[in-house]
Structure formats: structure tokens, C-alpha cells
PDB file of C-alpha atoms in Angstrom:
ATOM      1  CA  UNK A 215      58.915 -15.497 -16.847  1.00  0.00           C
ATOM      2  CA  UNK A 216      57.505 -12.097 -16.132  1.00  0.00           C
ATOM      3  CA  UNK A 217      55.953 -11.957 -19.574  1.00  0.00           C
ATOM      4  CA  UNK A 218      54.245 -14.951 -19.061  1.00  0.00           C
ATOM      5  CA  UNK A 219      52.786 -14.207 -15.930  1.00  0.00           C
ATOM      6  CA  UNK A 220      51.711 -10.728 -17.399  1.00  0.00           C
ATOM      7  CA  UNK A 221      50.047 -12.644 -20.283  1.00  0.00           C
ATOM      8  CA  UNK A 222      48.301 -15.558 -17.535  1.00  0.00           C
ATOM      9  CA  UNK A 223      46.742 -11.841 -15.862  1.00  0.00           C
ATOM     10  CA  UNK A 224      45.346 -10.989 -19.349  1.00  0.00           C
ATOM     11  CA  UNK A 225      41.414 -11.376 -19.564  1.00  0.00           C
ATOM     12  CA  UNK A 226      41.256 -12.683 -23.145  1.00  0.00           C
ATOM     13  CA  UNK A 227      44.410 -15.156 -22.616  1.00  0.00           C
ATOM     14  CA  UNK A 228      42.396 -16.684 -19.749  1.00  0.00           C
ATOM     15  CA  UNK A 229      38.883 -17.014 -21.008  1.00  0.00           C
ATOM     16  CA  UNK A 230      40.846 -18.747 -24.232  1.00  0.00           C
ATOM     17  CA  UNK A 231      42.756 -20.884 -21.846  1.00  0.00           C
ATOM     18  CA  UNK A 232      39.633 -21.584 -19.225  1.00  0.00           C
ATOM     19  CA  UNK A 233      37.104 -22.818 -22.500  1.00  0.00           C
ATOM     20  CA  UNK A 234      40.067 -24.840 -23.709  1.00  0.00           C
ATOM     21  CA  UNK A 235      41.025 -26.538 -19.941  1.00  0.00           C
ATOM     22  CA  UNK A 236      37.539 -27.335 -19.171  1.00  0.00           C
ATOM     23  CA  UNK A 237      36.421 -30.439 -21.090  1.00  0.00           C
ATOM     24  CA  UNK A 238      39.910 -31.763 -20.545  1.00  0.00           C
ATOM     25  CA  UNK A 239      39.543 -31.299 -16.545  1.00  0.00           C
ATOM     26  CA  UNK A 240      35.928 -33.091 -16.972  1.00  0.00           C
ATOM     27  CA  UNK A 241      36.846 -35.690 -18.792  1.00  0.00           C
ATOM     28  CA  UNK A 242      39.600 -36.475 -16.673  1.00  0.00           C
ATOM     29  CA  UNK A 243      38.214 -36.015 -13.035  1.00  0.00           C
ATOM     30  CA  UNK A 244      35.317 -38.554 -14.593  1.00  0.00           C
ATOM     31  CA  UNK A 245      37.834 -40.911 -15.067  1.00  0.00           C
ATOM     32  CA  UNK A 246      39.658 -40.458 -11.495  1.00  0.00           C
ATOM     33  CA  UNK A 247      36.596 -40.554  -9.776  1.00  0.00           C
ATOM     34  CA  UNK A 248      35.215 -43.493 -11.634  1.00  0.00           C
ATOM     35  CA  UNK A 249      38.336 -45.399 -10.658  1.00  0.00           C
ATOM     36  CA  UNK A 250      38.089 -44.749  -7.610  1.00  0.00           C
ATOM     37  CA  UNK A 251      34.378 -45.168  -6.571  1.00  0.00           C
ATOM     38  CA  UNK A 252      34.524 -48.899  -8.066  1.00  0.00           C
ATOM     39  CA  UNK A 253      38.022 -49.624  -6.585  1.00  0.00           C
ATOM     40  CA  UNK A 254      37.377 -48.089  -3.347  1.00  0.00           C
ATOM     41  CA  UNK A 255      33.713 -49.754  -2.739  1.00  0.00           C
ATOM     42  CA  UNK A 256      34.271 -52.945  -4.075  1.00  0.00           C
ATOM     43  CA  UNK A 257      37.935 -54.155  -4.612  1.00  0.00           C
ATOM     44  CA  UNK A 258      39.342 -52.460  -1.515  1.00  0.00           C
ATOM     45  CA  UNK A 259      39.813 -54.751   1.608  1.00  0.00           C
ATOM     46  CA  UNK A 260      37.529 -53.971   4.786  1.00  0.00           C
ATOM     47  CA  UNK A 261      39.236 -52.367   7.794  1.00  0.00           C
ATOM     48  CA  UNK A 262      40.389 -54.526  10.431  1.00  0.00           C
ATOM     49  CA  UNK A 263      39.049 -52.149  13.019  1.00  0.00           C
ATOM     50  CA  UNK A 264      36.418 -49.790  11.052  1.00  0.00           C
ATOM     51  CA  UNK A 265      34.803 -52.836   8.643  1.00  0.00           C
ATOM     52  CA  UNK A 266      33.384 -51.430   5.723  1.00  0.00           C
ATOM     53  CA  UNK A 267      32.594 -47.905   7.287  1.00  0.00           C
ATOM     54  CA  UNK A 268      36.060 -46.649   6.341  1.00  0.00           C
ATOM     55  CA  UNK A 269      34.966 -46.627   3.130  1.00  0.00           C
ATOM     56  CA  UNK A 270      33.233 -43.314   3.639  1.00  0.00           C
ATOM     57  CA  UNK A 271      36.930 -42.005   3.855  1.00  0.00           C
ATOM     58  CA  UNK A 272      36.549 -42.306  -0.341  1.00  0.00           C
ATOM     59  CA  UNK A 273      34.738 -39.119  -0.183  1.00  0.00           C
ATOM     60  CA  UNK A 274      35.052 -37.692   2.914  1.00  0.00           C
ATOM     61  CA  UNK A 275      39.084 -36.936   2.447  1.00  0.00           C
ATOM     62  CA  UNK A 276      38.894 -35.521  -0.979  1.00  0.00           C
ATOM     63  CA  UNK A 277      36.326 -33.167   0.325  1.00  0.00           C
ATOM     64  CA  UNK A 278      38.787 -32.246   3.291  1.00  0.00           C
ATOM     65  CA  UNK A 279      41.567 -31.650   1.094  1.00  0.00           C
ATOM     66  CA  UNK A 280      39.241 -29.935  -1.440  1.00  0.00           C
ATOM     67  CA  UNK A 281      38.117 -27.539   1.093  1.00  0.00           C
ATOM     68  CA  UNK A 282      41.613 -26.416   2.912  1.00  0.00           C
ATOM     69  CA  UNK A 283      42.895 -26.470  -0.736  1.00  0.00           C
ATOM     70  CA  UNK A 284      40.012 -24.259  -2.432  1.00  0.00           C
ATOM     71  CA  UNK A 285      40.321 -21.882   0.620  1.00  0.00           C
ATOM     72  CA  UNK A 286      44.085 -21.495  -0.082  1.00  0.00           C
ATOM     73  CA  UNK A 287      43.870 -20.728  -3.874  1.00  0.00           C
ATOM     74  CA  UNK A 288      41.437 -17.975  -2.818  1.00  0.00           C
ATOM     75  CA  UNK A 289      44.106 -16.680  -0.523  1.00  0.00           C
ATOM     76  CA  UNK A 290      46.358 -16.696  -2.868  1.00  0.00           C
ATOM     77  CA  UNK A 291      44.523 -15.418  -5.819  1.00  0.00           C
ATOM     78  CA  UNK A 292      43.239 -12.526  -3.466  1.00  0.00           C
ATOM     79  CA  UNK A 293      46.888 -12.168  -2.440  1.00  0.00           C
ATOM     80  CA  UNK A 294      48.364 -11.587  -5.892  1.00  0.00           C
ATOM     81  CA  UNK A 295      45.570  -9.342  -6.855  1.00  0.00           C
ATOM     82  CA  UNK A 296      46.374  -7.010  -3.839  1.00  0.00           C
ATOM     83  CA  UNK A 297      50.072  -7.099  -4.284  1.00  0.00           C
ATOM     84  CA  UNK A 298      50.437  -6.835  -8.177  1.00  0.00           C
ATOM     85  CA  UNK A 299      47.048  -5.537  -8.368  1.00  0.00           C
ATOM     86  CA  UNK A 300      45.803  -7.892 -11.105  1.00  0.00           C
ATOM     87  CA  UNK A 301      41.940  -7.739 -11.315  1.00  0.00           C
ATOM     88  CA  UNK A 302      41.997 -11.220 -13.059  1.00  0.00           C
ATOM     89  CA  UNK A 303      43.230 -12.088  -9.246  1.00  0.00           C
ATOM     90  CA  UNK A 304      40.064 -10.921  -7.976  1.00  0.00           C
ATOM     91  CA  UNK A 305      37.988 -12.565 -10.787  1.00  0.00           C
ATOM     92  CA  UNK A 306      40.060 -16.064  -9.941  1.00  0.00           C
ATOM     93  CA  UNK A 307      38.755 -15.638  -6.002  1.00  0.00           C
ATOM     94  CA  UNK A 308      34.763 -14.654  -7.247  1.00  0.00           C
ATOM     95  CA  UNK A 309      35.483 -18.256  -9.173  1.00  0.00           C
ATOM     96  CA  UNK A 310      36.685 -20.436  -6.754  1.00  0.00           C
ATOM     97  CA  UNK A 311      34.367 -18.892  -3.819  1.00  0.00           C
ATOM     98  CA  UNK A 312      31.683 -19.892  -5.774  1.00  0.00           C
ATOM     99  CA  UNK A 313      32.022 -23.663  -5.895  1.00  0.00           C
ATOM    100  CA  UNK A 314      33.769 -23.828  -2.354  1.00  0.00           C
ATOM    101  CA  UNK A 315      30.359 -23.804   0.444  1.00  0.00           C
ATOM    102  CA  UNK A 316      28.956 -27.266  -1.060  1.00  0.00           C
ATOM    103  CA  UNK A 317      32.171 -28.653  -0.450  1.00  0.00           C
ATOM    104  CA  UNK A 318      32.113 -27.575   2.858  1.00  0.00           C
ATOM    105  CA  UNK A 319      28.755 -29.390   2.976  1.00  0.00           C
ATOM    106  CA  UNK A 320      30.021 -32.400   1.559  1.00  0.00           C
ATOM    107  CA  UNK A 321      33.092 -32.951   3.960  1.00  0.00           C
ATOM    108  CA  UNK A 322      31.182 -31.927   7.307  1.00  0.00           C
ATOM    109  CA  UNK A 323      28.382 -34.508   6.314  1.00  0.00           C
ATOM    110  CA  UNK A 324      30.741 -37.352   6.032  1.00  0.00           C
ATOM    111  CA  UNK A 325      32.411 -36.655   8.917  1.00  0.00           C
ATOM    112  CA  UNK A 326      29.279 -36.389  11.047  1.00  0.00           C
ATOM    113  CA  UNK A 327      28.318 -39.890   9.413  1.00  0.00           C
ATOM    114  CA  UNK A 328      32.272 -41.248  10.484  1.00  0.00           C
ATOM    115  CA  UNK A 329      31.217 -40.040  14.167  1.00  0.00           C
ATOM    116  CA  UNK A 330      27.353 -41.408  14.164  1.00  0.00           C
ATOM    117  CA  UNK A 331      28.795 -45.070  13.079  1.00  0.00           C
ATOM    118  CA  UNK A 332      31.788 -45.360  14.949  1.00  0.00           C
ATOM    119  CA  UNK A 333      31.157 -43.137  18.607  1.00  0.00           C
ATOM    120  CA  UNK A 334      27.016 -43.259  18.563  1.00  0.00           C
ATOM    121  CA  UNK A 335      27.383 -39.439  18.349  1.00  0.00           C
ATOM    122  CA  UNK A 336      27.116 -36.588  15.220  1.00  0.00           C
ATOM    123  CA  UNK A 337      29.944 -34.645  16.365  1.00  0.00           C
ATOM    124  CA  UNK A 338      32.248 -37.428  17.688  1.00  0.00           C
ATOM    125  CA  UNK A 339      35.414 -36.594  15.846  1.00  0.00           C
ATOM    126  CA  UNK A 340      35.888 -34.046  17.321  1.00  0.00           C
ATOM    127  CA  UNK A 341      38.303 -30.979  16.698  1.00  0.00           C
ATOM    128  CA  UNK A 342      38.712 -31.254  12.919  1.00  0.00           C
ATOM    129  CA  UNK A 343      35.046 -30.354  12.367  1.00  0.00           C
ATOM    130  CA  UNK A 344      35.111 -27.995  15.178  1.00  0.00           C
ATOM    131  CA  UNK A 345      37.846 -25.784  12.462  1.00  0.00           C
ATOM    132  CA  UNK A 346      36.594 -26.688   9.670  1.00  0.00           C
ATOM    133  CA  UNK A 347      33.395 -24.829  10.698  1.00  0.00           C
ATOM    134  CA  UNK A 348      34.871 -22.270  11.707  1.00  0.00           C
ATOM    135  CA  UNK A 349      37.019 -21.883   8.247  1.00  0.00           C
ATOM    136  CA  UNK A 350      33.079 -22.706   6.710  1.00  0.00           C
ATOM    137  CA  UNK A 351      32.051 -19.250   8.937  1.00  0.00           C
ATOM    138  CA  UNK A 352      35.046 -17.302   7.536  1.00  0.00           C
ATOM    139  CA  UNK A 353      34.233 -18.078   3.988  1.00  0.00           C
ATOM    140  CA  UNK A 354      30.751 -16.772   4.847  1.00  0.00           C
ATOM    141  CA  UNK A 355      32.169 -13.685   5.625  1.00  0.00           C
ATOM    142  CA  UNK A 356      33.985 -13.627   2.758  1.00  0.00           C
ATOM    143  CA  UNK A 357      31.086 -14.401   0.475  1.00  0.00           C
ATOM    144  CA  UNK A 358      28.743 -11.508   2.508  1.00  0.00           C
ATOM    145  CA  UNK A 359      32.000  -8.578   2.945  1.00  0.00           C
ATOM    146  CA  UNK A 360      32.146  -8.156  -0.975  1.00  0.00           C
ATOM    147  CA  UNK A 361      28.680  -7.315  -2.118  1.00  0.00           C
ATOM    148  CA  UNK A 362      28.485  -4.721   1.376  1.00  0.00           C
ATOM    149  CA  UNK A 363      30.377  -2.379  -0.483  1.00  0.00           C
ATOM    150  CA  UNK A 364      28.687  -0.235  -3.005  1.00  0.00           C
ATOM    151  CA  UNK A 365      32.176   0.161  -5.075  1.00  0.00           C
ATOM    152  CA  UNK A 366      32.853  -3.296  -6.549  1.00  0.00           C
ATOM    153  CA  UNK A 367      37.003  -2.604  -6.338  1.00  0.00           C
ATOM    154  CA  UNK A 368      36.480  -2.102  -2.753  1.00  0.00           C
ATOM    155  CA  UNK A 369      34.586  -4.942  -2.020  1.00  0.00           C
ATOM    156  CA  UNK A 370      37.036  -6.787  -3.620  1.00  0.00           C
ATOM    157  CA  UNK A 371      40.020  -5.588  -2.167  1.00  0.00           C
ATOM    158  CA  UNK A 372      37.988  -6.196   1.375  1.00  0.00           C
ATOM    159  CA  UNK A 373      37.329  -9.817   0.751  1.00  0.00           C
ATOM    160  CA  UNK A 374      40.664 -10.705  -0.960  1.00  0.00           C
ATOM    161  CA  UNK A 375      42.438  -9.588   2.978  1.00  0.00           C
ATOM    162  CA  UNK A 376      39.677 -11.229   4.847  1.00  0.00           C
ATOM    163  CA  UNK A 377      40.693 -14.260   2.795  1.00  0.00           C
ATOM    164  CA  UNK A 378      44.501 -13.786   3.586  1.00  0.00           C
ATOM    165  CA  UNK A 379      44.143 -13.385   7.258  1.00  0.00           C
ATOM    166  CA  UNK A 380      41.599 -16.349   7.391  1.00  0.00           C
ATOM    167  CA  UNK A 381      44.700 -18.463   5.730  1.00  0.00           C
ATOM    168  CA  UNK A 382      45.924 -18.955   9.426  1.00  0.00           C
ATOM    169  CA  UNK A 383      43.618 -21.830   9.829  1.00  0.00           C
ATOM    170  CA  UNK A 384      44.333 -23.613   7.525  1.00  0.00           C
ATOM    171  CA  UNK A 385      47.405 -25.654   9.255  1.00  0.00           C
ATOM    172  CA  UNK A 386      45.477 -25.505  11.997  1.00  0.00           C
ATOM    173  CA  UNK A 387      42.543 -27.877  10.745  1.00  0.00           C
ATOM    174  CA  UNK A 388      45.783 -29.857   9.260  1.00  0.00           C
ATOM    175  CA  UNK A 389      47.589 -30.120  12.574  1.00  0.00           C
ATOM    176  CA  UNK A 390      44.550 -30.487  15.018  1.00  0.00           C
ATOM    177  CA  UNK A 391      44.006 -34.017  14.998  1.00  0.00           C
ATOM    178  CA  UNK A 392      47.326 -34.457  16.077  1.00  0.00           C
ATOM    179  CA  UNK A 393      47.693 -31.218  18.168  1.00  0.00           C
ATOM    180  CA  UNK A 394      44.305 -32.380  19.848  1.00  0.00           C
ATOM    181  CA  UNK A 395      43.228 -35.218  21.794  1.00  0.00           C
ATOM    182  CA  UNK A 396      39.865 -36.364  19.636  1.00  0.00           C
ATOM    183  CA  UNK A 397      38.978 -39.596  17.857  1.00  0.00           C
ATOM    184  CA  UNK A 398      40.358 -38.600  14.620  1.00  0.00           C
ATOM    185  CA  UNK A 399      43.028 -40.851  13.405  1.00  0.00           C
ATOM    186  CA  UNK A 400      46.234 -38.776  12.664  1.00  0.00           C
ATOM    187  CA  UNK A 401      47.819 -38.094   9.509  1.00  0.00           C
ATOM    188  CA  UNK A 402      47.768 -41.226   7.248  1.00  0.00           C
ATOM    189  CA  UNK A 403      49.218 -40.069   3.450  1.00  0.00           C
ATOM    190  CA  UNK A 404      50.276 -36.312   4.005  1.00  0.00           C
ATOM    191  CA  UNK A 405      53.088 -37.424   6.656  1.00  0.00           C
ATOM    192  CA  UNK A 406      56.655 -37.591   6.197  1.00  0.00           C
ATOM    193  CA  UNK A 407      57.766 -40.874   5.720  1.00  0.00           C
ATOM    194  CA  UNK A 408      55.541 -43.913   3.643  1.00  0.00           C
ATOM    195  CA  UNK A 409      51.953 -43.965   4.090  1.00  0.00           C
ATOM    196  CA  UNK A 410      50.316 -46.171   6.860  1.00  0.00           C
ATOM    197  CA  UNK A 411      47.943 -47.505   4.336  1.00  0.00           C
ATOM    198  CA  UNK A 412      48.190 -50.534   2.163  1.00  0.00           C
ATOM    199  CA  UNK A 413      48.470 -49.815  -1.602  1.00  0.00           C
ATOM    200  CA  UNK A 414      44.745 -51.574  -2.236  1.00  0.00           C
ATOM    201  CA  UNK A 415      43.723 -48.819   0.025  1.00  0.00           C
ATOM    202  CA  UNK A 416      45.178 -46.175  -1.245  1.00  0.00           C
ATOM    203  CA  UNK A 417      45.226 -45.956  -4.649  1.00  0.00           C
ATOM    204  CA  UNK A 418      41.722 -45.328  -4.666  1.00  0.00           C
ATOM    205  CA  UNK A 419      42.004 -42.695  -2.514  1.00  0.00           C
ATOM    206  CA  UNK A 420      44.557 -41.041  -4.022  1.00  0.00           C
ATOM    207  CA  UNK A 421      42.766 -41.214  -7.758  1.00  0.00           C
ATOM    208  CA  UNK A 422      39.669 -39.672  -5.394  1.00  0.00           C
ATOM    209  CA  UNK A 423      41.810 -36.856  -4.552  1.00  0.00           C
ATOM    210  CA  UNK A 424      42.770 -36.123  -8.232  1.00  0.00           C
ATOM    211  CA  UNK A 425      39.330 -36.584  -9.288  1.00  0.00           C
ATOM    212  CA  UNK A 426      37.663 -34.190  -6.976  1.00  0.00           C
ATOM    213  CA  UNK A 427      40.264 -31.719  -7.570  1.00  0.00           C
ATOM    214  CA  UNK A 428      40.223 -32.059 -11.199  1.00  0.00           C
ATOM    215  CA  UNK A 429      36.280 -31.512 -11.311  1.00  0.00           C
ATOM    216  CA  UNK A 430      36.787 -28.367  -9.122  1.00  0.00           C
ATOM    217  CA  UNK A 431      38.910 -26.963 -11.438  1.00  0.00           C
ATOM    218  CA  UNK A 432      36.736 -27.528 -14.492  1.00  0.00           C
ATOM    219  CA  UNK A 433      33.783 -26.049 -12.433  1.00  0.00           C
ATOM    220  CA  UNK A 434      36.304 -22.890 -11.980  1.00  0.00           C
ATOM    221  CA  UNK A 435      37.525 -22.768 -15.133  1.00  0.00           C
ATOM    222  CA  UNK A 436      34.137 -22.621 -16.576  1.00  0.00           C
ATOM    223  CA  UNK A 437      33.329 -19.835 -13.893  1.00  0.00           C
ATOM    224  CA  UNK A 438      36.144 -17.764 -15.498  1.00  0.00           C
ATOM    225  CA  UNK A 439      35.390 -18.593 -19.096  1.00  0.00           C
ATOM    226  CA  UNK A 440      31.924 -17.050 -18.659  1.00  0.00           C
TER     227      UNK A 440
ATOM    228  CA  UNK B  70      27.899 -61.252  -1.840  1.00  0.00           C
ATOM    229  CA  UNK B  71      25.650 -58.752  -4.251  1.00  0.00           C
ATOM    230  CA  UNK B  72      23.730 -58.629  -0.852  1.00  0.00           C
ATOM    231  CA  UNK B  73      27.025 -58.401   0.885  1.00  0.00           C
ATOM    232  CA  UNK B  74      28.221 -55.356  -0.849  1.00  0.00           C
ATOM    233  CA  UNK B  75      25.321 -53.578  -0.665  1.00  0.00           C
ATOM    234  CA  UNK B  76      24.754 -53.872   3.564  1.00  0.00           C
ATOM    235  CA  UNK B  77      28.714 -52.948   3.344  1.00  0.00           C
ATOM    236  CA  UNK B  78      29.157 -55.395   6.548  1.00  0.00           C
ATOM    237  CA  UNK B  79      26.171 -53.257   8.052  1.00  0.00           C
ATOM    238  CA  UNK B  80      27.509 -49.635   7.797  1.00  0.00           C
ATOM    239  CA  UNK B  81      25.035 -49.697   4.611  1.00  0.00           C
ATOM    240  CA  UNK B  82      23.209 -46.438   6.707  1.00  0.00           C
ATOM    241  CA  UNK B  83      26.078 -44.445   6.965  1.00  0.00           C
ATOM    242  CA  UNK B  84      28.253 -45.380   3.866  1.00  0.00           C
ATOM    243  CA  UNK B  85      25.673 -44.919   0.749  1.00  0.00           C
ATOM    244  CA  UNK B  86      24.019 -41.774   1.990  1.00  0.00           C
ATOM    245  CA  UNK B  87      27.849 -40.110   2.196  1.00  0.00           C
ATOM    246  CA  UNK B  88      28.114 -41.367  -1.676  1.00  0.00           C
ATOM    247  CA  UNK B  89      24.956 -40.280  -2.653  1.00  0.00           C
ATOM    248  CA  UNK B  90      25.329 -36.764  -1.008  1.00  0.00           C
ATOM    249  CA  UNK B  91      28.519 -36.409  -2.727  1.00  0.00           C
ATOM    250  CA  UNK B  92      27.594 -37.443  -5.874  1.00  0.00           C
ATOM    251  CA  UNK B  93      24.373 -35.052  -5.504  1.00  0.00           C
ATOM    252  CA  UNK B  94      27.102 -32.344  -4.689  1.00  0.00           C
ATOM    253  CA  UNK B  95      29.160 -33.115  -7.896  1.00  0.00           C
ATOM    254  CA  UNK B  96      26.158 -33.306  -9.885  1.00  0.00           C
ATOM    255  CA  UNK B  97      25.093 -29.512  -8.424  1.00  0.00           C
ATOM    256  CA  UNK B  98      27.804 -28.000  -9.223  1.00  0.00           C
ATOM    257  CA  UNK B  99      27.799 -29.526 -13.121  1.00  0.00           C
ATOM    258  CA  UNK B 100      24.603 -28.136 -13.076  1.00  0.00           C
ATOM    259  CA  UNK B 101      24.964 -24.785 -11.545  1.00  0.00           C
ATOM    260  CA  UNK B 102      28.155 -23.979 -13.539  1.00  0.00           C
ATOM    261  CA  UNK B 103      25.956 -25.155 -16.710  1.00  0.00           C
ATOM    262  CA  UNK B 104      22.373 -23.009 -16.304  1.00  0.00           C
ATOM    263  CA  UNK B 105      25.322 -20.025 -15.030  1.00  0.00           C
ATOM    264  CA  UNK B 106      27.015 -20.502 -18.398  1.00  0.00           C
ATOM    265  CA  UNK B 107      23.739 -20.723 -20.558  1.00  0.00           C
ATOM    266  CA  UNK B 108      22.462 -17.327 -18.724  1.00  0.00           C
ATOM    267  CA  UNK B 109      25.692 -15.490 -19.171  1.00  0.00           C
ATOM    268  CA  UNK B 110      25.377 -16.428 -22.935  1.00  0.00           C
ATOM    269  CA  UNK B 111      21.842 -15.056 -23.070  1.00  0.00           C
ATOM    270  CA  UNK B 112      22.912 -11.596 -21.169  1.00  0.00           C
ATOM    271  CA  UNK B 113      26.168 -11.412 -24.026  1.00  0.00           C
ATOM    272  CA  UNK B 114      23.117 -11.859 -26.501  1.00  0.00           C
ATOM    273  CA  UNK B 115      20.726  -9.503 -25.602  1.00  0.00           C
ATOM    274  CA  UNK B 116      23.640  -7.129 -24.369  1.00  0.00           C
ATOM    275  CA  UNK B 117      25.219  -7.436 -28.152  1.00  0.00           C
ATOM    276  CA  UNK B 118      21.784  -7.366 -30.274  1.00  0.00           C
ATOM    277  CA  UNK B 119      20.767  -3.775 -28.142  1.00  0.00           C
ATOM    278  CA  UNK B 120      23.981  -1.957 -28.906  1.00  0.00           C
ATOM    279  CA  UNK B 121      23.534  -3.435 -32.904  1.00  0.00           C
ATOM    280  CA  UNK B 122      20.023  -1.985 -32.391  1.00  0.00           C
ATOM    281  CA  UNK B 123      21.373   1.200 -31.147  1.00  0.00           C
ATOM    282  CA  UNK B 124      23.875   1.779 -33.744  1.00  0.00           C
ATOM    283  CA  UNK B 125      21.248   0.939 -36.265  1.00  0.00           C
TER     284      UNK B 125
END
């Protein structure tokens, strides 16, 4: 097992891997997401409550997900780069940093538009936006701590624990629609127990979620092969 | 009901413009990751032809 991890750390394994992965991941997430656009906007039933504006859940939850998720695999590949010291760990975290900000843009523009249509007001979701910005403000730090330092390793090294500690808020923006008293519904698929959505809902959204996450990783992937 | 879908029970304002910016999003980073890839090909080039230059 060792041995293979040794070999995934090894530059030339990985860009061979990354070209090979990447028009698989494409082709895939253009499946997924085409699935899901037409099931979700036109064979999906209305809400009984929300009418067709829940429909802007299609996007808006991949782009949640995408966003705790991307910020985790940074974590982590800054984490296994400072404990094994793996520079292909650091390379992994330039990668996915990269993509991550227009996701961010993506999920906090949906959200607003959830809030404007349902509450008359941008910010009326309340305290899942409020961490998600500030998770948007760490990665900013992130992105602006390793080009301060003159020696590249350093920088590196700097943004891979800024990463790690930032990791912490992560449950948080999970947790805080139920921790918190805001307008947010609470957990509806990533809940113990079956999901509170019928299967006409939710199949779409769950092919969303592969999608999304299968076109960030060919947009990775194709940051590592070059 | 073409008209139907399209006014999406009149959330039409809020629901298209969260496709379209996500779809403009995808698109981005297709095309970032693309016009990144082409310019790291042209650096390799340039990088390879000067040290072939040098050696000749």
C-alpha cells in the first residue's frame, strides 16, 4: 500500500494519470449534469410550498457541497504534504485553489436569489451564507499568504497550515442551519436516516452533485497535467 | 405549457439567471483551464527550443 502511495506522490505517475482522467471526468460530469438540468427543470414536480423556485436548489447545492468539499481536499492535500512532505501535496492544493473562488461565486449567488424570492431580502437565509463567506475570506488568505513569501517552499508550507486550521469551519457551515435559527431548511439528503425528498426530486439532484464534482475534478486534473 | 416552463410558475427572475450564472461559471473554468493549458504548452516550447539552441 505504501508503494502505491509513494508512486501516486511521483510527478511523472501523476501528470500520466491526470492527462489520462481528464476526458473521462468531462465526458462524464457532461452527462450528470445534462441529466440533471433536463430532469430537474422540467420533469421534477413543483414544491408544494416553494413552487418552481426550489428549482434553483439544482445548482445552488452542488455548488455548496462543491465548495465545503474543494476546501477540504485542499486541507488535506496541504496536510499530507506537511506531514510526509510530498511536494506533489502542495502542487494538488495550487490545483484545486485555483478552480475553488468561482464556486464560491456560484453558490453565494444562488443563495442570495433563494432569499430575494422567498423573504423579499438578498441575505435572507441567513447563517449559512454568513460562513460560507467567511470560509470565501479564508481561502483569500490562502490564495494571497503563498505568493508573500519570496521562497516558494515557504509559501507553501504557510498556506498548506492556513488551510488546515481554516478546516474548522467546515462542519460549522454544515451544522449552522440547524445549530442556528435562520430560514434555511435543515439537512434534507446528508442526514441519517432516508431523505425527506421524493425520488423525482432527488435524483436530479443527486446526478447534479456528481456532475459538478466530476467537472471539478477534470478542471484539477488538467491543472496538474500542465 | 412551453410558456409555462419558461415563467417557472413566476420565479422565471430568480430561477434562469442562477442557471445561466452557473453555466457561465462551468463554461469559465473549461475555458480558463484550456487558454492555461495552451500557454503552458507554448512556455514547454520555447523553454525546450532555447536549451536545443543552446546546446547547438
Amino acid at each position: 500500500m505504501w508503494t502505491w502511495f509513494y508512486r501516486l506522490a511521483s510527478p511523472p505517475y501523476v501528470y500520466r494519470v491526470a492527462a489520462k482522467l481528464t476526458p473521462w471526468f468531462l465526458a462524464l460530469a457532461a452527462l450528470a449534469i445534462g441529466y440533471g438540468v433536463i430532469d430537474g427543470l422540467v420533469f421534477a414536480p413543483p414544491d408544494y410550498q416553494q413552487g418552481d423556485a426550489f428549482r434553483i436548489i439544482y445548482v445552488h447545492v452542488p455548488s455548496a457541497w462543491l465548495s465545503l468539499f474543494a476546501y477540504t481536499m485542499m486541507a488535506v492535500a496541504g496536510a499530507i504534504a506537511l506531514i510526509w512532505r510530498i511536494k506533489m501535496g502542495h502542487a494538488v492544493a495550487a490545483c484545486v485553489r485555483s478552480h475553488r473562488r468561482i464556486v464560491h461565486a456560484a453558490r453565494a449567488r444562488d443563495g442570495f436569489a433563494v432569499g430575494k424570492a422567498h423573504v423579499g431580502h438578498l441575505l435572507g437565509v441567513g447563517s449559512s451564507t454568513d460562513f460560507g463567506a467567511d470560509l470565501l475570506f479564508l481561502y483569500v488568505g490562502v490564495m494571497s499568504l503563498r505568493p508573500a513569501f519570496e521562497d516558494a517552499g515557504r509559501g507553501d508550507r504557510a498556506a498548506a497550515l492556513l488551510a488546515i486550521v481554516g478546516v474548522v469551519n467546515v462542519p460549522i457551515i454544515h451544522y449552522s442551519v440547524v445549530w442556528w435559527n435562520s430560514l434555511h431548511q435543515a439537512a434534507t439528503v446528508a442526514k441519517i436516516g432516508k431523505p425527506s425528498m421524493p425520488g423525482s426530486m432527488l435524483w436530479p439532484l443527486l446526478s447534479m452533485f456528481l456532475g459538478f464534482t466530476l467537472f471539478y475534478g477534470a478542471g484539477t486534473v488538467s491543472s496538474i497535467a500542465r | 405549457m412551453i410558456d409555462g416552463f419558461w415563467s417557472m410558475g413566476g420565479y422565471a427572475r430568480y430561477v434562469w439567471p442562477c442557471f445561466g450564472f452557473a453555466a457561465a461559471v462551468l463554461a469559465w473554468n473549461l475555458w480558463s483551464a484550456r487558454r492555461h493549458l495552451a500557454a503552458a504548452r507554448l512556455r514547454t516550447a520555447r523553454a525546450l527550443a532555447m536549451a536545443a539552441s543552446e546546446r547547438a
